[in-house]
Amino acid sequence: MALINCPECQKEVSDKVENCIHCGYPFQKISAINPQNNIENNGIKKPSKEKKIAIVIITIIVVVIIVGIFYDNQLQNEDNYIGKLRETHIKILSGASIAEDLTHLTRKVWNNSIFKNSNIDTNKFTIRENVYSSNRINYRDSDFVSDFNVAL
Ligand SMILES: [Zn+2]
């Protein structure tokens, strides 16, 4: 038998008694509750470490996913940009091609109206409206419009 101090009244009591003989403080309940508390505390602490690890892992996964989505968007944006650049390139080339064709046609209309040459491409510009027929290729000089400016 040993003497201990009562945690409530601080007086010395036997460690065998269930309650403090001075104030009635219940020792057995404390000793019964304390281990439970320790277990509970340990039980809480261990999962909390696992939870922290889980939170770190989840955070890393979320960051990786966000970075992946951002990177994927950036690649798509680059693809869109390159696609639009190619479209623009094709439009410029086709525009230049059309301009070239128009320039050639203008030159031919000008030339054929002055020299009164019949030509399947320029007849509809160089021949007077009341004479012109899409089926006819060759025309007389008098069928041509009077001035190349009219043909142009
Ligand atoms: Zn006591």
mmCIF file of C-alpha atoms and ligand atoms in Angstrom:
data_model
loop_
_atom_site.group_PDB
_atom_site.id
_atom_site.type_symbol
_atom_site.label_atom_id
_atom_site.label_comp_id
_atom_site.label_asym_id
_atom_site.label_seq_id
_atom_site.Cartn_x
_atom_site.Cartn_y
_atom_site.Cartn_z
ATOM 1 C CA MET A 1 0.000 0.000 0.000
ATOM 2 C CA ALA A 2 1.304 3.407 -0.965
ATOM 3 C CA LEU A 3 0.142 6.890 -0.265
ATOM 4 C CA ILE A 4 -0.696 9.213 -3.131
ATOM 5 C CA ASN A 5 -1.911 12.796 -3.277
ATOM 6 C CA CYS A 6 -5.545 13.250 -4.183
ATOM 7 C CA PRO A 7 -5.644 15.340 -7.380
ATOM 8 C CA GLU A 8 -8.716 17.161 -6.105
ATOM 9 C CA CYS A 9 -7.900 18.068 -2.478
ATOM 10 C CA GLN A 10 -4.106 17.312 -2.582
ATOM 11 C CA LYS A 11 -4.352 15.328 0.692
ATOM 12 C CA GLU A 12 -2.604 11.966 1.111
ATOM 13 C CA VAL A 13 -4.751 8.903 0.600
ATOM 14 C CA SER A 14 -4.136 5.198 0.022
ATOM 15 C CA ASP A 15 -3.755 4.144 -3.602
ATOM 16 C CA LYS A 16 -6.044 1.179 -2.924
ATOM 17 C CA VAL A 17 -9.191 3.146 -2.124
ATOM 18 C CA GLU A 18 -11.797 3.772 -4.780
ATOM 19 C CA ASN A 19 -12.647 7.253 -3.548
ATOM 20 C CA CYS A 20 -10.711 9.924 -1.683
ATOM 21 C CA ILE A 21 -11.494 9.611 1.992
ATOM 22 C CA HIS A 22 -11.364 13.406 2.333
ATOM 23 C CA CYS A 23 -13.327 14.710 -0.654
ATOM 24 C CA GLY A 24 -14.730 11.574 -2.260
ATOM 25 C CA TYR A 25 -12.816 11.988 -5.544
ATOM 26 C CA PRO A 26 -13.290 8.797 -7.593
ATOM 27 C CA PHE A 27 -9.845 7.297 -8.345
ATOM 28 C CA GLN A 28 -10.983 4.182 -10.184
ATOM 29 C CA LYS A 29 -13.079 6.137 -12.582
ATOM 30 C CA ILE A 30 -10.111 8.368 -13.346
ATOM 31 C CA SER A 31 -7.814 5.414 -13.896
ATOM 32 C CA ALA A 32 -10.508 3.804 -15.982
ATOM 33 C CA ILE A 33 -11.175 6.933 -18.010
ATOM 34 C CA ASN A 34 -7.557 7.991 -18.499
ATOM 35 C CA PRO A 35 -6.464 4.880 -20.418
ATOM 36 C CA GLN A 36 -9.521 5.259 -22.593
ATOM 37 C CA ASN A 37 -8.618 8.859 -23.197
ATOM 38 C CA ASN A 38 -5.093 7.790 -24.078
ATOM 39 C CA ILE A 39 -6.431 5.224 -26.480
ATOM 40 C CA GLU A 40 -8.803 7.760 -27.943
ATOM 41 C CA ASN A 41 -6.026 10.324 -28.215
ATOM 42 C CA ASN A 42 -3.739 7.765 -29.834
ATOM 43 C CA GLY A 43 -6.591 6.633 -31.993
ATOM 44 C CA ILE A 44 -7.156 10.214 -33.157
ATOM 45 C CA LYS A 45 -3.495 11.050 -33.576
ATOM 46 C CA LYS A 46 -2.669 8.064 -35.794
ATOM 47 C CA PRO A 47 -5.444 8.720 -38.358
ATOM 48 C CA SER A 48 -4.650 12.430 -38.264
ATOM 49 C CA LYS A 49 -1.153 11.638 -39.559
ATOM 50 C CA GLU A 50 -2.677 9.425 -42.227
ATOM 51 C CA LYS A 51 -5.174 12.163 -42.997
ATOM 52 C CA LYS A 52 -2.360 14.673 -43.392
ATOM 53 C CA ILE A 53 -0.567 12.323 -45.769
ATOM 54 C CA ALA A 54 -3.833 11.720 -47.627
ATOM 55 C CA ILE A 55 -4.461 15.480 -47.879
ATOM 56 C CA VAL A 56 -0.926 16.022 -49.200
ATOM 57 C CA ILE A 57 -1.389 13.239 -51.779
ATOM 58 C CA ILE A 58 -4.824 14.555 -52.823
ATOM 59 C CA THR A 59 -3.394 18.084 -53.082
ATOM 60 C CA ILE A 60 -0.553 16.814 -55.289
ATOM 61 C CA ILE A 61 -3.035 14.908 -57.489
ATOM 62 C CA VAL A 62 -5.294 17.976 -57.799
ATOM 63 C CA VAL A 63 -2.294 20.194 -58.664
ATOM 64 C CA VAL A 64 -1.097 17.654 -61.241
ATOM 65 C CA ILE A 65 -4.601 17.520 -62.789
ATOM 66 C CA ILE A 66 -4.896 21.344 -62.872
ATOM 67 C CA VAL A 67 -1.412 21.699 -64.384
ATOM 68 C CA GLY A 68 -2.284 18.955 -66.880
ATOM 69 C CA ILE A 69 -5.523 20.703 -67.904
ATOM 70 C CA PHE A 70 -3.716 24.061 -68.181
ATOM 71 C CA TYR A 71 -0.925 22.520 -70.246
ATOM 72 C CA ASP A 72 -3.452 20.719 -72.458
ATOM 73 C CA ASN A 73 -5.353 24.010 -72.983
ATOM 74 C CA GLN A 74 -2.094 25.711 -73.889
ATOM 75 C CA LEU A 75 -1.342 22.991 -76.458
ATOM 76 C CA GLN A 76 -4.859 23.373 -77.868
ATOM 77 C CA ASN A 77 -4.399 27.148 -78.032
ATOM 78 C CA GLU A 78 -1.114 26.639 -79.882
ATOM 79 C CA ASP A 79 -2.838 24.196 -82.255
ATOM 80 C CA ASN A 80 -5.647 26.731 -82.832
ATOM 81 C CA TYR A 81 -3.095 29.493 -83.438
ATOM 82 C CA ILE A 82 -1.115 27.397 -85.923
ATOM 83 C CA GLY A 83 -4.366 26.321 -87.605
ATOM 84 C CA LYS A 84 -5.502 29.932 -87.995
ATOM 85 C CA LEU A 85 -2.051 30.937 -89.241
ATOM 86 C CA ARG A 86 -2.276 28.212 -91.927
ATOM 87 C CA GLU A 87 -5.819 29.335 -92.867
ATOM 88 C CA THR A 88 -4.608 32.929 -93.189
ATOM 89 C CA HIS A 89 -1.638 31.804 -95.264
ATOM 90 C CA ILE A 90 -3.961 29.916 -97.646
ATOM 91 C CA LYS A 91 -6.346 32.920 -97.848
ATOM 92 C CA ILE A 92 -3.471 35.269 -98.707
ATOM 93 C CA LEU A 93 -2.187 32.891 -101.389
ATOM 94 C CA SER A 94 -5.650 32.323 -102.895
ATOM 95 C CA GLY A 95 -6.313 36.093 -102.739
ATOM 96 C CA ALA A 96 -3.029 36.740 -104.568
ATOM 97 C CA SER A 97 -3.958 34.060 -107.099
ATOM 98 C CA ILE A 98 -7.372 35.695 -107.714
ATOM 99 C CA ALA A 99 -5.704 39.123 -108.019
ATOM 100 C CA GLU A 100 -3.226 37.675 -110.525
ATOM 101 C CA ASP A 101 -6.065 36.133 -112.595
ATOM 102 C CA LEU A 102 -7.964 39.451 -112.547
ATOM 103 C CA THR A 103 -4.846 41.330 -113.630
ATOM 104 C CA HIS A 104 -4.289 38.920 -116.544
ATOM 105 C CA LEU A 105 -7.973 39.178 -117.553
ATOM 106 C CA THR A 106 -7.883 42.994 -117.364
ATOM 107 C CA ARG A 107 -4.768 43.071 -119.545
ATOM 108 C CA LYS A 108 -6.380 40.664 -122.082
ATOM 109 C CA VAL A 109 -9.678 42.639 -122.175
ATOM 110 C CA TRP A 110 -7.760 45.870 -122.678
ATOM 111 C CA ASN A 111 -5.574 44.350 -125.422
ATOM 112 C CA ASN A 112 -8.407 42.493 -127.251
ATOM 113 C CA SER A 113 -10.755 45.504 -127.198
ATOM 114 C CA ILE A 114 -8.069 47.730 -128.717
ATOM 115 C CA PHE A 115 -6.902 45.191 -131.374
ATOM 116 C CA LYS A 116 -10.432 43.732 -131.814
ATOM 117 C CA ASN A 117 -9.347 40.150 -131.146
ATOM 118 C CA SER A 118 -12.108 37.621 -130.540
ATOM 119 C CA ASN A 119 -11.426 35.512 -127.441
ATOM 120 C CA ILE A 120 -13.729 33.195 -125.481
ATOM 121 C CA ASP A 121 -12.540 34.723 -122.164
ATOM 122 C CA THR A 122 -12.809 38.398 -123.166
ATOM 123 C CA ASN A 123 -15.725 38.442 -125.673
ATOM 124 C CA LYS A 124 -18.348 39.074 -122.975
ATOM 125 C CA PHE A 125 -16.452 42.291 -122.091
ATOM 126 C CA THR A 126 -15.228 43.406 -125.534
ATOM 127 C CA ILE A 127 -18.365 42.665 -127.644
ATOM 128 C CA ARG A 128 -21.451 44.927 -127.594
ATOM 129 C CA GLU A 129 -24.267 43.514 -125.412
ATOM 130 C CA ASN A 130 -26.860 43.237 -128.220
ATOM 131 C CA VAL A 131 -24.414 41.196 -130.383
ATOM 132 C CA TYR A 132 -22.687 39.018 -127.777
ATOM 133 C CA SER A 133 -23.666 35.346 -127.467
ATOM 134 C CA SER A 134 -21.919 32.888 -125.175
ATOM 135 C CA ASN A 135 -21.993 30.239 -127.961
ATOM 136 C CA ARG A 136 -20.255 32.427 -130.534
ATOM 137 C CA ILE A 137 -16.459 32.834 -130.475
ATOM 138 C CA ASN A 138 -15.505 34.926 -133.513
ATOM 139 C CA TYR A 139 -16.878 38.414 -134.114
ATOM 140 C CA ARG A 140 -16.451 41.156 -136.732
ATOM 141 C CA ASP A 141 -14.582 44.366 -135.849
ATOM 142 C CA SER A 142 -17.893 46.270 -135.829
ATOM 143 C CA ASP A 143 -19.226 43.979 -133.077
ATOM 144 C CA PHE A 144 -16.637 45.288 -130.615
ATOM 145 C CA VAL A 145 -17.396 48.079 -128.181
ATOM 146 C CA SER A 146 -16.201 51.488 -129.359
ATOM 147 C CA ASP A 147 -13.849 52.211 -126.443
ATOM 148 C CA PHE A 148 -11.595 49.919 -124.351
ATOM 149 C CA ASN A 149 -12.758 51.820 -121.230
ATOM 150 C CA VAL A 150 -16.281 50.463 -121.869
ATOM 151 C CA ALA A 151 -14.880 46.925 -122.110
ATOM 152 C CA LEU A 152 -12.876 47.380 -118.900
HETATM 153 ZN ZN ZN B 1 -9.505 14.217 -1.963
#
